[in-house]
Amino acid sequence: MATEQTRGLGRLLITPAVAALFIWMIVPLVMTIYFSTLDYNLLNPGTEAFVGLENYFYFLTDPAFLASLQNTLVLVGSVLAITVIIGTLVALLLDQAVIGRSIVRLMVIAPFFVMPTVSALVWKNLLMHPVSGLFAWIATSLGLRPIDWFAEAPLFAIILIVAWQWLPFATLILLTALQSLDEEQKEAAEMDGAGAFSTFFHITLPHLARPITVVILIETIFLLTVFAEIYVTTGGGPGLQTTNIAFLIYSQALIQFDVGTASAGGLVAVVLANIVAFFLVRIVGRNLET
Amino acid sequence: MGRITLEGVRKSFASHLIIKGADLDIDDGSFVVFVGPSGCGKTTLLRLIAGLEDVSEGRILIDGANVVGVPPSKRGLSMVFQSYALYPHMSVRGNIAFGLKMAGLPKAEIDRKVEAAAATLNLTPYLDRKPRELSGGQRQRVAIGRAIVREPKAFLFDEPLSNLDAALRVQMRLEVTRLQRQLGTTAVYVTHDQVEAMTMADRIVVLNAGRIEQYGSPLELYERPANIFVAGFIGSPRMNFIADEAARRYGAATIGVRPEHIKASRDGEGWEGLVTDAEHLGSDTFLHVDIAGIGNLTARSIGEIGLSAGDRARLLPDPAHIHRFDENGKALHA
Ligand SMILES: Nc1ncnc2c1ncn2[C@@H]1O[C@H](COP(=O)(O)OP(=O)(O)OP(=O)(O)O)[C@@H](O)[C@H]1O
Ligand SMILES: [Mg+2]
């Protein structure tokens, strides 16, 4: 793509794709912006009126907003921490020549292919159910009181489910990165007298810095919008304990039928996501250079 | 001190015997080169000494102590890898200091040693660069710096110069030998380049298919090869081998004459034949001559002797430099 001519041709050829993408993105965005300035409730159709920024004011001053913002950040942060740390450990394990490695690998990857709603239902009804769940059975057979996960530690329960879903992704990316680590480098470290821990912290972990960054960036994008798991298990409750921003917007729009405030919330979420992305790229994106 | 002794060392991978019994005594302070064709087990033998592979049988002694089962870091050796294996995220300083840091030396002492090593290798201006910001030769020197800074009993080199261009190779060859002599540390050096082997080594180990064919000084190998393999491997162009009738006249199954020990002329004495190819290097001329009943021989003459392809020439081997071999390929000595 060096000459003027090839560059011009290149631009011409990508124009339709760029135009399609642009329309695809801009139309919903503009409509959302438009709705966010209306007093628009589905219960009173035909009475839409322009209200300026009032919807934003309601959304941002609603106590539910701060609570759900906090829940969102706790959820994203915890799942990131769990998946990156445990993912690294599992990847290290799978990188060793253990017996039946290919089967273990397949099993580790499997959760990624389970739909969020399905996995949430499995966790809710088969594992975490306070009466018939597996965890309850383990607790009672050990003589302990079973935990009612979704009542006593609802956010933690959601974090467990989401982390379980995202662990394979982190493991897979980190495992491929580990396999690309030059064997001679590890041997050089071995000759230099580095033990297993020193080798991990001085050689392996720096090598993983970049893939870990990728995992964090990609997971953050999806974790900011976790919805199905909450919808299926707790419905945002008890109270607001498991309501994140995505769920709050949903409840504004389809439980309270307030399209205007929901649209305003949606735009707030977009801005928030961009702020998070900005800081993430600032902090960890440095690893992606060169 | 750094005397390395191998006693009946064997190594198999799965069921393949790769090193078929190596006995070797490497003197303290000497520069020993392993040469041999690709796949003969040079790297494997070096890694066995380093401790990166476990021996299947036999003993490896360093300064008289058996090190079989001793981890690499406790053997007091350091290794320069073919790929350099520098730590990419550490600066040159970090790379050289890493071994010392792992040994738990005080910071001031590490700094002093790293700077001394860097000065020896002309790396001082680059101490704060990352490996990717260095040229091939500089990376090579960092790898060597990492090896010397720990003051090991011996250096192990695995084809350290094979990634460099020809001119740099010659220069680094001299630098490595000079450095080794100056430090007086034992060095074991793997290469498949026989010029490197001949110029750098105090003693050469010629390996072939997992066996040590001969162990001796470069000139010993050149003048008194123990068998046909060594005779053919050392020296360039290759030694000429003549079998059958002509060899029997010398009381051997095969005789060998090096190209430089054959005198070529237009009409002098010796075997007569047709020049099939002539390579004129200016300083030398290599003539390939077809001789009836003997085969194609190569002769090397100094300068230009006015013979080219298509000419007829006469070749006269120097009787003092004829090597005789029995039917098993072993050298016969008078
Ligand atoms: N880890 C291993 N597993 C199985 N076979 C191996 C292993 N390492 C080496 N070999 C085999 O051992 C033989 C010797 O290998 P080695 O690397 O020592 O050769 P080399 O003399 O260093 O060759 P080169 O000059 O090409 O580097 C080869 O046939 C190789 O296939
Ligand atoms: Mg090799």
PDB file of C-alpha atoms in Angstrom, chain A residues 182 184-185 187-195 198 202-203 206-207 290, chain B residues 47 72-73 77 79 81 83 85-90 98-99 102 146 150:
ATOM      1  CA  ASP A 182      10.977 -19.358  23.948  1.00  0.00           C
ATOM      2  CA  GLU A 184      15.775 -21.321  25.545  1.00  0.00           C
ATOM      3  CA  GLN A 185      14.849 -18.267  27.585  1.00  0.00           C
ATOM      4  CA  GLU A 187      16.729 -22.555  30.109  1.00  0.00           C
ATOM      5  CA  ALA A 188      18.893 -19.456  30.214  1.00  0.00           C
ATOM      6  CA  ALA A 189      17.084 -18.401  33.383  1.00  0.00           C
ATOM      7  CA  GLU A 190      17.599 -21.874  34.769  1.00  0.00           C
ATOM      8  CA  MET A 191      21.335 -21.629  34.085  1.00  0.00           C
ATOM      9  CA  ASP A 192      21.289 -18.197  35.707  1.00  0.00           C
ATOM     10  CA  GLY A 193      20.063 -19.857  38.873  1.00  0.00           C
ATOM     11  CA  ALA A 194      16.431 -18.764  38.793  1.00  0.00           C
ATOM     12  CA  GLY A 195      14.059 -21.140  40.545  1.00  0.00           C
ATOM     13  CA  SER A 198      11.851 -16.347  39.991  1.00  0.00           C
ATOM     14  CA  HIS A 202      10.991 -12.454  35.921  1.00  0.00           C
ATOM     15  CA  ILE A 203      10.490 -14.324  32.657  1.00  0.00           C
ATOM     16  CA  PRO A 206       6.572 -10.157  31.694  1.00  0.00           C
ATOM     17  CA  HIS A 207       6.007 -12.344  28.651  1.00  0.00           C
ATOM     18  CA  THR A 290       5.750  -2.112  19.804  1.00  0.00           C
TER      19      THR A 290
ATOM     20  CA  ARG B  47      23.278 -29.732  27.024  1.00  0.00           C
ATOM     21  CA  PRO B  72      22.256 -26.633  35.954  1.00  0.00           C
ATOM     22  CA  SER B  73      22.503 -23.617  38.232  1.00  0.00           C
ATOM     23  CA  LEU B  77      28.732 -23.276  34.182  1.00  0.00           C
ATOM     24  CA  MET B  79      25.883 -21.052  28.491  1.00  0.00           C
ATOM     25  CA  PHE B  81      22.645 -20.049  23.303  1.00  0.00           C
ATOM     26  CA  SER B  83      19.347 -17.826  19.658  1.00  0.00           C
ATOM     27  CA  ALA B  85      17.950 -16.236  24.564  1.00  0.00           C
ATOM     28  CA  LEU B  86      18.177 -12.708  25.945  1.00  0.00           C
ATOM     29  CA  TYR B  87      15.350 -11.624  28.236  1.00  0.00           C
ATOM     30  CA  PRO B  88      13.428  -9.280  25.904  1.00  0.00           C
ATOM     31  CA  HIS B  89      11.787  -7.098  28.537  1.00  0.00           C
ATOM     32  CA  MET B  90      14.993  -6.436  30.474  1.00  0.00           C
ATOM     33  CA  PHE B  98      20.097 -11.355  36.247  1.00  0.00           C
ATOM     34  CA  GLY B  99      22.317 -14.263  37.276  1.00  0.00           C
ATOM     35  CA  MET B 102      19.480 -14.582  41.493  1.00  0.00           C
ATOM     36  CA  ARG B 146      25.688 -12.618  30.728  1.00  0.00           C
ATOM     37  CA  ARG B 150      29.064 -14.943  36.768  1.00  0.00           C
TER      38      ARG B 150
END
